PDB file of C-alpha atoms in Angstrom:
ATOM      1  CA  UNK L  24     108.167 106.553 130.243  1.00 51.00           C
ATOM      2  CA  UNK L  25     106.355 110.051 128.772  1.00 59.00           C
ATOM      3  CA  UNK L  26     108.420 112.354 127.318  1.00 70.00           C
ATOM      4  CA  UNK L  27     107.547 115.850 128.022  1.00 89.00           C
ATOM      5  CA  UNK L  28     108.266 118.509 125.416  1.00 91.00           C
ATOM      6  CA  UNK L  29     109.797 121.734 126.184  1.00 91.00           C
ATOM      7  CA  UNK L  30     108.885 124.846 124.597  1.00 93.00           C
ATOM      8  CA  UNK L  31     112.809 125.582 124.154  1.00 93.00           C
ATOM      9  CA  UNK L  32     113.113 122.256 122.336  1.00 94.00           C
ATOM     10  CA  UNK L  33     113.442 121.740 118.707  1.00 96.00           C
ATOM     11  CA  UNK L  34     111.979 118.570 117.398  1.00 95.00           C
ATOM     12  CA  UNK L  35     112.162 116.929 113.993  1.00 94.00           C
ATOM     13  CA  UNK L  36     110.181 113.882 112.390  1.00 93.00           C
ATOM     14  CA  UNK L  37     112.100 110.828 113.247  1.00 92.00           C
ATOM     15  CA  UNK L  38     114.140 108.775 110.827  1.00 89.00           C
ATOM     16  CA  UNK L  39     111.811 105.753 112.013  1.00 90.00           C
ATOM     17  CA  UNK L  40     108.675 107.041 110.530  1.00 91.00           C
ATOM     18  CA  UNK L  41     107.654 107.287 106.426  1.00 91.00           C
ATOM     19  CA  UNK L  42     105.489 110.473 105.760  1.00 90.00           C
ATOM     20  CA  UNK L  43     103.702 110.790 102.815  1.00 88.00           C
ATOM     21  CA  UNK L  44     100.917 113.414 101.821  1.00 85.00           C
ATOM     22  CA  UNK L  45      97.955 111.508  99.658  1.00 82.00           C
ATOM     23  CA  UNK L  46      95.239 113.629  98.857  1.00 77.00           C
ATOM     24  CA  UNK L  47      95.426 116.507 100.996  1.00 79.00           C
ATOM     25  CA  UNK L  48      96.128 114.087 104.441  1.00 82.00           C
ATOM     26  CA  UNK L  49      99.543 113.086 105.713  1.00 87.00           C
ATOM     27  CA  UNK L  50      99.668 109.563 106.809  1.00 87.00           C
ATOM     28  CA  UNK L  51     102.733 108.441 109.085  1.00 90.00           C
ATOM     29  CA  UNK L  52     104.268 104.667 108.900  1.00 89.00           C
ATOM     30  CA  UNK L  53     106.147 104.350 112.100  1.00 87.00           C
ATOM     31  CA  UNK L  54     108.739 101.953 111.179  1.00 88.00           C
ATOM     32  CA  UNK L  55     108.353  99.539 114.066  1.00 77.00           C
ATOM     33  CA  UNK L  56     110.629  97.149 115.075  1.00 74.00           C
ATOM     34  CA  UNK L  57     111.975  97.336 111.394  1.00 75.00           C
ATOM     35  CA  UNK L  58     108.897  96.949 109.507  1.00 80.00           C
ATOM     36  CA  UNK L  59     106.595  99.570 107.798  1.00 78.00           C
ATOM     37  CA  UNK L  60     103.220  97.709 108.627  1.00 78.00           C
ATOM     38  CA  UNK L  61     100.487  99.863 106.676  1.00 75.00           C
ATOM     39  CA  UNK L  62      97.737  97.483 107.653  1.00 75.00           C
ATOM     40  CA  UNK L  63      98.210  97.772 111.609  1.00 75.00           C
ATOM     41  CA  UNK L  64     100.305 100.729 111.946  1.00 78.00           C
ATOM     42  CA  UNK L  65      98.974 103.840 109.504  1.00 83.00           C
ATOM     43  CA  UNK L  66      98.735 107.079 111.027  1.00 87.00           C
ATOM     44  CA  UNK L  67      96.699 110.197 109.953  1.00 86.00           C
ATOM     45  CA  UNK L  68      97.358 113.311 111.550  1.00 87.00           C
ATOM     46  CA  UNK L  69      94.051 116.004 112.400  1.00 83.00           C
ATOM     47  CA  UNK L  70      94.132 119.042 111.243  1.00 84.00           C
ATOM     48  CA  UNK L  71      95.852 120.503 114.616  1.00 82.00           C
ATOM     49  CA  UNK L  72      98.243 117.945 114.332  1.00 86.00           C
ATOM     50  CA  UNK L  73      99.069 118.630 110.818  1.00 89.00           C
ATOM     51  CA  UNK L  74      99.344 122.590 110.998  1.00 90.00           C
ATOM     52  CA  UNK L  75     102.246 121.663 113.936  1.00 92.00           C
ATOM     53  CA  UNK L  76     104.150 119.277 111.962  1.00 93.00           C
ATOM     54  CA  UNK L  77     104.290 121.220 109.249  1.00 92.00           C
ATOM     55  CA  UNK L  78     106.510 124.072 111.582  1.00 93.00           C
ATOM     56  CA  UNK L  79     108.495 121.536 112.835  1.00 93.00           C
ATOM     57  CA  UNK L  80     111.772 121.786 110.284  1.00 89.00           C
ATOM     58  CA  UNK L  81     114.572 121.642 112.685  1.00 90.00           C
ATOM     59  CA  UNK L  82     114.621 124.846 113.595  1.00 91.00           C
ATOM     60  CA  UNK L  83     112.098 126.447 114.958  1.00 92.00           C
ATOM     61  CA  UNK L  84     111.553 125.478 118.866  1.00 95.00           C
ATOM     62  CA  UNK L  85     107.976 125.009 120.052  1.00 95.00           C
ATOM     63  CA  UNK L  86     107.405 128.409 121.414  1.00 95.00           C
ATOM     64  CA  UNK L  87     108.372 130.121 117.974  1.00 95.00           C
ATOM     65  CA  UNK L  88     106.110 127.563 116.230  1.00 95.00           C
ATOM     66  CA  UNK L  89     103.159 128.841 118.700  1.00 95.00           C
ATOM     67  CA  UNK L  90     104.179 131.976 117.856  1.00 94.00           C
ATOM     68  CA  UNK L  91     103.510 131.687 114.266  1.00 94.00           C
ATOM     69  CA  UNK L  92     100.500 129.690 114.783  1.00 93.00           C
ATOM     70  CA  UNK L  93      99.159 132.589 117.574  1.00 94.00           C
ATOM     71  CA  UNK L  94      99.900 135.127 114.456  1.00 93.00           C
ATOM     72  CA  UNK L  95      98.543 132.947 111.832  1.00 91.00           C
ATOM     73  CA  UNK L  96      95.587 132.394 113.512  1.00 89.00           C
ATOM     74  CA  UNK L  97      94.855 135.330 115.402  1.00 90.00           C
ATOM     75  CA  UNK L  98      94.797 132.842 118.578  1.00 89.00           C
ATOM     76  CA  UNK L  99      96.091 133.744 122.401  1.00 90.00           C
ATOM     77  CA  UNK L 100      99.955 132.398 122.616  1.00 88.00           C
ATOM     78  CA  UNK L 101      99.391 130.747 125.773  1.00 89.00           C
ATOM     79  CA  UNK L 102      96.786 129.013 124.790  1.00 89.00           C
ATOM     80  CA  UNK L 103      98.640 127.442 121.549  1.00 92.00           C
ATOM     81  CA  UNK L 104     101.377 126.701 123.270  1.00 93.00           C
ATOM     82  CA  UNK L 105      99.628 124.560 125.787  1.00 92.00           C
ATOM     83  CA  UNK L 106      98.432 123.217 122.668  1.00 91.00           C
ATOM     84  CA  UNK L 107     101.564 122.311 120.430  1.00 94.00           C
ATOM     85  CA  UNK L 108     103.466 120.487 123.968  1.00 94.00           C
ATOM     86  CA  UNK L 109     100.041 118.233 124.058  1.00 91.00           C
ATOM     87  CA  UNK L 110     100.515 117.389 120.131  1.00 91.00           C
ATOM     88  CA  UNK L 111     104.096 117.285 120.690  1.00 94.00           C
ATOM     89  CA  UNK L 112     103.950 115.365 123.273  1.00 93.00           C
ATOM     90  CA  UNK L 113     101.687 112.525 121.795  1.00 90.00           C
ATOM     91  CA  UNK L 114     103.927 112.458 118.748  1.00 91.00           C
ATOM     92  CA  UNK L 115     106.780 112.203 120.431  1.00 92.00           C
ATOM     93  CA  UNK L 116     105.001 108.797 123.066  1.00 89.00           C
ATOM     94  CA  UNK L 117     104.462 107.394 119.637  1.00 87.00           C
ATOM     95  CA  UNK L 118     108.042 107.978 118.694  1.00 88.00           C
ATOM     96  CA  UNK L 119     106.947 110.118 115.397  1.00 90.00           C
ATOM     97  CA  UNK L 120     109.192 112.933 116.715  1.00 93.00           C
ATOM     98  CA  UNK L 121     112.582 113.251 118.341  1.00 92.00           C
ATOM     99  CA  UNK L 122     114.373 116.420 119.871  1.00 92.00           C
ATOM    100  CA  UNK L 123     116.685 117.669 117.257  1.00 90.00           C
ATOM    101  CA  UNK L 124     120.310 117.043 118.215  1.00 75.00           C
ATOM    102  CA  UNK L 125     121.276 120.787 118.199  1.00 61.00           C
ATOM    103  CA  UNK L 126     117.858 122.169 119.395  1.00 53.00           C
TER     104      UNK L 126
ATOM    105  CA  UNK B  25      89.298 132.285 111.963  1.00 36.00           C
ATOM    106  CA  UNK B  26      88.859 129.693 114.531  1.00 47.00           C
ATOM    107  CA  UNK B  27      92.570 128.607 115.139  1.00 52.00           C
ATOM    108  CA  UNK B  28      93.207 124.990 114.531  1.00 56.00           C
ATOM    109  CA  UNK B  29      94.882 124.414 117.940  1.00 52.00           C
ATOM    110  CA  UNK B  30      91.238 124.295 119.579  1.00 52.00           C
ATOM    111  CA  UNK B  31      90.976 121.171 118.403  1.00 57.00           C
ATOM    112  CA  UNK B  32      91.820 118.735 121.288  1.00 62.00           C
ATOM    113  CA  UNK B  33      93.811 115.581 121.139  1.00 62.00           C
ATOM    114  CA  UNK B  34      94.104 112.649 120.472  1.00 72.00           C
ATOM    115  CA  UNK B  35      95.755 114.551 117.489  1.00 71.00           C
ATOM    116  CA  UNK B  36      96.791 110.919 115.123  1.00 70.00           C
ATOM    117  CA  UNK B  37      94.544 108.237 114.477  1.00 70.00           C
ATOM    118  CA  UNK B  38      94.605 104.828 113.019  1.00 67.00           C
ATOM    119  CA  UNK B  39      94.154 105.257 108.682  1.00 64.00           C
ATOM    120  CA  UNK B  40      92.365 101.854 108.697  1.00 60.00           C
ATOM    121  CA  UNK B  41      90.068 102.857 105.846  1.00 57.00           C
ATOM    122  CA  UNK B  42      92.328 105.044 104.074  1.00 58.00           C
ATOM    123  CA  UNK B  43      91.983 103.626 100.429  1.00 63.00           C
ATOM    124  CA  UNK B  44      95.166 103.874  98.607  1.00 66.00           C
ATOM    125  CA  UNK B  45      95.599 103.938  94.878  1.00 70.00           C
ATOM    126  CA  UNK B  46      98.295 101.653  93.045  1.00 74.00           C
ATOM    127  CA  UNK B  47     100.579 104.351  92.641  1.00 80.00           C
ATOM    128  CA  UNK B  48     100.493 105.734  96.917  1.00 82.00           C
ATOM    129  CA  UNK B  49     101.172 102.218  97.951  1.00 83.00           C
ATOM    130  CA  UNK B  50     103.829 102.054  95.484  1.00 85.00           C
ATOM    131  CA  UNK B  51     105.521 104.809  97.163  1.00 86.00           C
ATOM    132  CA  UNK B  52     105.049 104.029 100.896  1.00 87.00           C
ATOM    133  CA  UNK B  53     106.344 100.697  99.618  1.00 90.00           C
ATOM    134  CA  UNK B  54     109.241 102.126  98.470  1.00 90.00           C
ATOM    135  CA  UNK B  55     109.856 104.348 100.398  1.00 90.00           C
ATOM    136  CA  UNK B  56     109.780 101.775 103.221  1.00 92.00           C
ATOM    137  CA  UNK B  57     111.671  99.121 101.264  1.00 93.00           C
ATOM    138  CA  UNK B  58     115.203 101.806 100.524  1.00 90.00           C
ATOM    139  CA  UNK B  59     115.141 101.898 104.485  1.00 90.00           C
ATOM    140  CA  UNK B  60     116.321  98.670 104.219  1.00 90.00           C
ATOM    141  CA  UNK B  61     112.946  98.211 106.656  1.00 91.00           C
ATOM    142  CA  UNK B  62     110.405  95.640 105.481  1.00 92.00           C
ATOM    143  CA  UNK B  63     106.784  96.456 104.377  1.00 92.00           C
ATOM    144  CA  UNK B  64     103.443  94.766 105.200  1.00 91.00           C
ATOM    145  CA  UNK B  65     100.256  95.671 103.607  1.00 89.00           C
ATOM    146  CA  UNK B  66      96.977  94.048 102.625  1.00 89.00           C
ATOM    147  CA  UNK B  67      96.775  92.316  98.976  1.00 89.00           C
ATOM    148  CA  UNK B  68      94.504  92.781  96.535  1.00 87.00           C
ATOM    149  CA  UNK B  69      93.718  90.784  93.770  1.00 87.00           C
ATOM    150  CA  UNK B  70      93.287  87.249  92.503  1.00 86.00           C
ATOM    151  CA  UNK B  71      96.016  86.421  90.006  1.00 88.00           C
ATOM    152  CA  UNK B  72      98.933  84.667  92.748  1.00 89.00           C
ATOM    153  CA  UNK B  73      96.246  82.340  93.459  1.00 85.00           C
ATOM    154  CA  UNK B  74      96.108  79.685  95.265  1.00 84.00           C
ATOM    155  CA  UNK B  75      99.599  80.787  96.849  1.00 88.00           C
ATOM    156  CA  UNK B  76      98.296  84.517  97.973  1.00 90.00           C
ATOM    157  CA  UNK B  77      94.458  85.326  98.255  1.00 89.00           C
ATOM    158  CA  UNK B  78      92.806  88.224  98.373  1.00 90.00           C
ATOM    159  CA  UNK B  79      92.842  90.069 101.962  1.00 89.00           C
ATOM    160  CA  UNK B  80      96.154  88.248 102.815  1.00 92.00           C
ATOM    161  CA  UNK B  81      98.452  90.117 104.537  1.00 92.00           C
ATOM    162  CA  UNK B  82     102.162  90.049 102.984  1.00 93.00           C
ATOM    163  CA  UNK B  83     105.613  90.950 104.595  1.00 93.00           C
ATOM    164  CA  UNK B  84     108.040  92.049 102.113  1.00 94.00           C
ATOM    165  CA  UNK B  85     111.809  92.375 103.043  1.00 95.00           C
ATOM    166  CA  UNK B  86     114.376  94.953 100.476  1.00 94.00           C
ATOM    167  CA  UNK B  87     116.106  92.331  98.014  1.00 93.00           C
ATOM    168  CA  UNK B  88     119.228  93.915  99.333  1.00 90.00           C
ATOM    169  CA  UNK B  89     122.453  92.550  97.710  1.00 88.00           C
ATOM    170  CA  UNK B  90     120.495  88.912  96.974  1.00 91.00           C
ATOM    171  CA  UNK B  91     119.221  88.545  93.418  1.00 92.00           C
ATOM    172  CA  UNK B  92     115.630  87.309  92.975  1.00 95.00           C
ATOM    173  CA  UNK B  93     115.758  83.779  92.995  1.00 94.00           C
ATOM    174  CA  UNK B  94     113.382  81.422  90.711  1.00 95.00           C
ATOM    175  CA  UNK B  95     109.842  80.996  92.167  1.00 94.00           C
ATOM    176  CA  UNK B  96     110.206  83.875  94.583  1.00 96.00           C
ATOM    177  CA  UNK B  97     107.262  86.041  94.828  1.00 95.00           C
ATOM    178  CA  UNK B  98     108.626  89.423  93.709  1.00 96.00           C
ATOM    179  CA  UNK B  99     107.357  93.097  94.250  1.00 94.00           C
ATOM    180  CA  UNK B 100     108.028  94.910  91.033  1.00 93.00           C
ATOM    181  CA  UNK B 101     106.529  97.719  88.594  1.00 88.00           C
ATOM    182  CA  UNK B 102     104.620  96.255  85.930  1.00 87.00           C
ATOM    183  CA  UNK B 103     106.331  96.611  82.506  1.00 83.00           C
ATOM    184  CA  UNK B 104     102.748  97.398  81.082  1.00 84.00           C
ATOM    185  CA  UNK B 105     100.342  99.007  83.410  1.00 83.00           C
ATOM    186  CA  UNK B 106     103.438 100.885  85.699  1.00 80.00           C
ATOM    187  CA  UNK B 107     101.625  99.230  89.023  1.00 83.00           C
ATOM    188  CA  UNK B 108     103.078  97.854  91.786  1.00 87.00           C
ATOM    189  CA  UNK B 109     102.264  94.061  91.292  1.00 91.00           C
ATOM    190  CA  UNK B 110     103.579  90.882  92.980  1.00 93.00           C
ATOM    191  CA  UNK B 111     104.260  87.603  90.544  1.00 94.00           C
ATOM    192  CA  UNK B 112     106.048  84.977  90.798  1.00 95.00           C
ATOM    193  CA  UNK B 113     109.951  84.615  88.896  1.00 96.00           C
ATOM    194  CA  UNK B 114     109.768  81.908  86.883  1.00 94.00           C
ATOM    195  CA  UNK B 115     112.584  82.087  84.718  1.00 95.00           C
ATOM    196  CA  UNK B 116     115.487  83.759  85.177  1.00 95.00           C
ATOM    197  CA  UNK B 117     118.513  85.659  83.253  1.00 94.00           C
ATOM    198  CA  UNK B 118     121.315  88.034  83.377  1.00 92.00           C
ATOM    199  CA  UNK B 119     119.612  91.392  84.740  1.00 92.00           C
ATOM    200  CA  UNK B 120     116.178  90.022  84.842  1.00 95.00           C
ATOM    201  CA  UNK B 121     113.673  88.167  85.713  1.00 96.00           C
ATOM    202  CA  UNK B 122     110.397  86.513  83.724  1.00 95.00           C
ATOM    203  CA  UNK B 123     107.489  87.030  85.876  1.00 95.00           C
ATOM    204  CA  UNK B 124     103.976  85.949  86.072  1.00 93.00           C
ATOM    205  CA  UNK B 125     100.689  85.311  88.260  1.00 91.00           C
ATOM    206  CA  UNK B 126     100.302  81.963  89.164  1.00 87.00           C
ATOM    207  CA  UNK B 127      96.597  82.269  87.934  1.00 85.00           C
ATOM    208  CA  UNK B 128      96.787  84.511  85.101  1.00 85.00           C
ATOM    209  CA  UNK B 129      96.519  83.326  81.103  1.00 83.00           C
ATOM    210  CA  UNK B 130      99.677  85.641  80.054  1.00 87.00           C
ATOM    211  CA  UNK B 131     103.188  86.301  81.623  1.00 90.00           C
ATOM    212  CA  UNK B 132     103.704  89.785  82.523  1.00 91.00           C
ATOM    213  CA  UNK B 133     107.465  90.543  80.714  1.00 93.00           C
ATOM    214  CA  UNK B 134     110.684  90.163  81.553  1.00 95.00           C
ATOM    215  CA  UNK B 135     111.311  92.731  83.950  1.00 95.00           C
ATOM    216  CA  UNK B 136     114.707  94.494  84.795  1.00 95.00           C
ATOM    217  CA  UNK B 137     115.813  93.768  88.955  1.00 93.00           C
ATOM    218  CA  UNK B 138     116.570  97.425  88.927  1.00 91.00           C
ATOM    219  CA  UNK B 139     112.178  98.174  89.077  1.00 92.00           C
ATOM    220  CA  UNK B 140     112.304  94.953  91.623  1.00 94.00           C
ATOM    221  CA  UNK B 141     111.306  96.288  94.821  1.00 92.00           C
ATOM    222  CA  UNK B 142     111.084  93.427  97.091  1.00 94.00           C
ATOM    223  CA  UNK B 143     110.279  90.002  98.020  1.00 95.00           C
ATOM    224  CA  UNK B 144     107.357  88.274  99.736  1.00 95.00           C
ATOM    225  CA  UNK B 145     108.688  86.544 103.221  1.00 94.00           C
ATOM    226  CA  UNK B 146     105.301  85.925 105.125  1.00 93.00           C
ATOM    227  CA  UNK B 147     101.699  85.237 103.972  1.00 94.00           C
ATOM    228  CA  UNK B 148      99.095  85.541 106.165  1.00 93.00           C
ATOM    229  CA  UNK B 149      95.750  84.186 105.515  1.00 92.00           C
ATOM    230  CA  UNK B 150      92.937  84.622 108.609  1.00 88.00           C
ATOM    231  CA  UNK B 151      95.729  85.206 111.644  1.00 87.00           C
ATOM    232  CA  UNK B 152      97.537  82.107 109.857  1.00 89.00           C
ATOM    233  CA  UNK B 153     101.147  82.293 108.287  1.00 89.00           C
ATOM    234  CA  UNK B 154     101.104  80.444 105.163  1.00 87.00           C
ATOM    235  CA  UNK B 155     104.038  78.999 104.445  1.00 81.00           C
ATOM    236  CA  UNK B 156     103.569  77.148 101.350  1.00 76.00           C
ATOM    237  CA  UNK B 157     105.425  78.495  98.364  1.00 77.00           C
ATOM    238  CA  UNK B 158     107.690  80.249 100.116  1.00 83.00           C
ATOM    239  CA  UNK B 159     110.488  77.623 100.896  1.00 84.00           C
ATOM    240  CA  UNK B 160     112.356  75.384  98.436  1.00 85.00           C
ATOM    241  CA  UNK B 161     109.475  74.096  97.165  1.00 86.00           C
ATOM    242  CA  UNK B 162     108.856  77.344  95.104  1.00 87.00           C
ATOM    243  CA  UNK B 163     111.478  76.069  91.919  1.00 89.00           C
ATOM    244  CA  UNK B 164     108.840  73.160  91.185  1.00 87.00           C
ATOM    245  CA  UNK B 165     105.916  76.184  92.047  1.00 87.00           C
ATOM    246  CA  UNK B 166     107.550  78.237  89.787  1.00 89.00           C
ATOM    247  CA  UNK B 167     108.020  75.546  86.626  1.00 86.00           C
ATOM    248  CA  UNK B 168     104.378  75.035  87.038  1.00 86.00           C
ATOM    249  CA  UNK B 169     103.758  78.167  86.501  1.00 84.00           C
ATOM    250  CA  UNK B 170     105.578  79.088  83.897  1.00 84.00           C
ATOM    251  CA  UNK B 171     103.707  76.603  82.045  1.00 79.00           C
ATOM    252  CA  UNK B 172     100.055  78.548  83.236  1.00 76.00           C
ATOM    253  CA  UNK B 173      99.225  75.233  85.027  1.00 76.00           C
ATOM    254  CA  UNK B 174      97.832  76.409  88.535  1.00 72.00           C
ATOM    255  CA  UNK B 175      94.678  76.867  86.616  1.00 70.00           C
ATOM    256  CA  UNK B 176      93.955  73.692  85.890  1.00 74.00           C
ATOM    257  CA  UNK B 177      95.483  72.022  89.071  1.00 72.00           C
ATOM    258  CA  UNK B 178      92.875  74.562  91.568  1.00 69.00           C
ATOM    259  CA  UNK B 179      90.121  72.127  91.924  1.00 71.00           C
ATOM    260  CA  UNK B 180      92.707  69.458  92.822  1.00 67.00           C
ATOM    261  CA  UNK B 181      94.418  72.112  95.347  1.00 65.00           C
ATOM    262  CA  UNK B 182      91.129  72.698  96.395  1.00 65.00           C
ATOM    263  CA  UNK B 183      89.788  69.833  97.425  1.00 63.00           C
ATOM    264  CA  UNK B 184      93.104  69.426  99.211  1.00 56.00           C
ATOM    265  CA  UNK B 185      92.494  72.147 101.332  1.00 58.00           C
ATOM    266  CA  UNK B 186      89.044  70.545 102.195  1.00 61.00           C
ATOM    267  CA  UNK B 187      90.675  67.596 103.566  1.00 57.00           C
ATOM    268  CA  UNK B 188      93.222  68.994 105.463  1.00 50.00           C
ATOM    269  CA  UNK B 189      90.883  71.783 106.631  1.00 51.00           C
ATOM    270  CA  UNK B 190      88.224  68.314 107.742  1.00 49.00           C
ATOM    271  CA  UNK B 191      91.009  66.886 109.641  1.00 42.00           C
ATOM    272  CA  UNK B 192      91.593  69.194 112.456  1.00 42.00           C
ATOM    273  CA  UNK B 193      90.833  68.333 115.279  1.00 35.00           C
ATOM    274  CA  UNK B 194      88.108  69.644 117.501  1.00 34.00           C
ATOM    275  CA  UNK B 195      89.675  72.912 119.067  1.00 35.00           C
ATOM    276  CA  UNK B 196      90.235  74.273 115.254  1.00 35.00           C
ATOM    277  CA  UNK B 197      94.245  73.734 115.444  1.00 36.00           C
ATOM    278  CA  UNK B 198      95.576  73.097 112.353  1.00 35.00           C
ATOM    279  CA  UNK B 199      97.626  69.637 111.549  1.00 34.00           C
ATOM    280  CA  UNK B 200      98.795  70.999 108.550  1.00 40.00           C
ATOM    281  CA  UNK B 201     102.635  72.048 109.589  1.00 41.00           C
ATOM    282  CA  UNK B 202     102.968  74.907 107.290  1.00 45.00           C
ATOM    283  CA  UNK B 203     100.729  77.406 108.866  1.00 48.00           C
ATOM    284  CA  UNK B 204     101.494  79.119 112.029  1.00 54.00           C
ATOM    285  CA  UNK B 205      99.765  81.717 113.585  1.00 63.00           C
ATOM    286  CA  UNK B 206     101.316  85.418 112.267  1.00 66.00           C
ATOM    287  CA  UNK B 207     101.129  87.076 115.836  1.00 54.00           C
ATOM    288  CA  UNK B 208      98.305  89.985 114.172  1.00 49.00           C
ATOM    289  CA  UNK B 209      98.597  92.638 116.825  1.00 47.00           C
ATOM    290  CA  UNK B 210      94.447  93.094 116.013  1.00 42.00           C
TER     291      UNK B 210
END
């Protein structure tokens, strides 16, 4: 079943994932059905990805991380925030993300 | 400045050829391993031959509250070179643990279980789980080892292989019982 991200959500990297930054990339282990599998299961995130994830700290909810992207990058807010519930969302299907408990 | 968000999904992708120095996998590894979760990567390498060969794929599980027993296959930090490296216990003490490759001239140390990291609990060779050296057979594994003898016994394991490898039958099963197939998801 999808989850859909809302823009008043806050989300947070799951506790089932291992994040690591090597040379300038992050790379995501989803820790699936208890095991960190690096040679099936390694994740890189693009740069959109990456410039969301890095917003995402428990606090901020999607539209106030749009908002600073929109700001940061001189960008239409509507148009980011379409953007951030698509990258959202895909994190979240791959269970890389979960809505923080008091967002 | 073009804003990164223009960029259309998929937004993750597979890290297949990511190339990962000693000391990244070392800390995926652990970091993996303190979740109590277990850890499967690709092995380099030559020196745990004929046990583990290069380009098989190992599952390590946390050594939890278990101490590593003799002729496990441990995951530790070299003594010497600080790399993760997996050898084989073949002596053991209070607090430690000699280790060493099953094919290499020199053992590695005596290493302390507190830079133990974890232990090997699947091979997988070719979509096949290897099971040899992993069950109780590893104490006699291990005193051969410790004695640097694999090197000598290869062409004798090899030829081994040969004949069990000539007598399957048509379809390509194996008849030797300690392989299975690993379940690779590719």
């Amino acid at each position: 079943m999808a989850v859909e991200p809302q823009l008043d959500g806050v989300y947070v990297p799951s506790d089932d994932i291992v994040a690591r930054e090597i040379e300038g990339e992050l790379i995501i282990v989803p820790l699936v059905a208890g095991v960190g599998d690096i040679e099936d299961e390694l994740y890189t995130l693009n740069e959109t990805g990456r410039a969301v994830w890095d917003h995402l700290d428990g606090k901020n909810t999607l539209r106030a991380v749009a908002a600073l992207l929109a700001r940061e990058y001189d960008a239409p807010a509507a148009e980011i925030e379409a953007d951030v519930l698509g990258i959202v969302g895909e994190l979240l299907g791959r269970r890389m993300l979960i809505e923080a408990a008091n967002g | 400045m073009r804003p990164p968000t223009a960029e259309k999904g998929p937004y993750t992708s597979l890290g297949d050829e990511l190339p990962l120095s000693g000391a990244e996998l070392a800390d995926l590894m652990v970091a993996v391993l303190s979740r109590g979760r277990a850890f499967r990567f690709r092995a380099k390498g030559s020196s745990m031959l004929p046990f583990v060969c290069d380009g098989d794929v190992l599952t390590l599980q946390p050594l939890g509250d278990r101490q590593p027993r003799l002729g496990e296959m441990i995951a530790f930090m070299h003594p010497r070179s600080g790399r993760p490296t997996i050898h084989r216990v073949v002596r053991r003490r209070a607090g430690e643990c000699l280790m060493r490759g099953d094919s290499v001239h020199a053992v590695d140390g005596w290493v302390a279980e507190a830079n133990m990291v974890g232990r090997v609990t699947a091979v997988c060779r070719a979509g096949r789980q290897i099971r040899v050296g992993l069950g109780a057979e590893r104490v006699v594994i291990a005193a051969i080892s410790r004695w640097g003898l694999w090197r000598y016994l290869r062409p004798v394991l090899w030829w081994g292989e040969r004949t069990v490898r000539g007598g399957r039958p048509a379809g390509g099963q194996a008849t030797d019982d300690r392989s299975a197939d690993c379940g690779d998801k590719r």
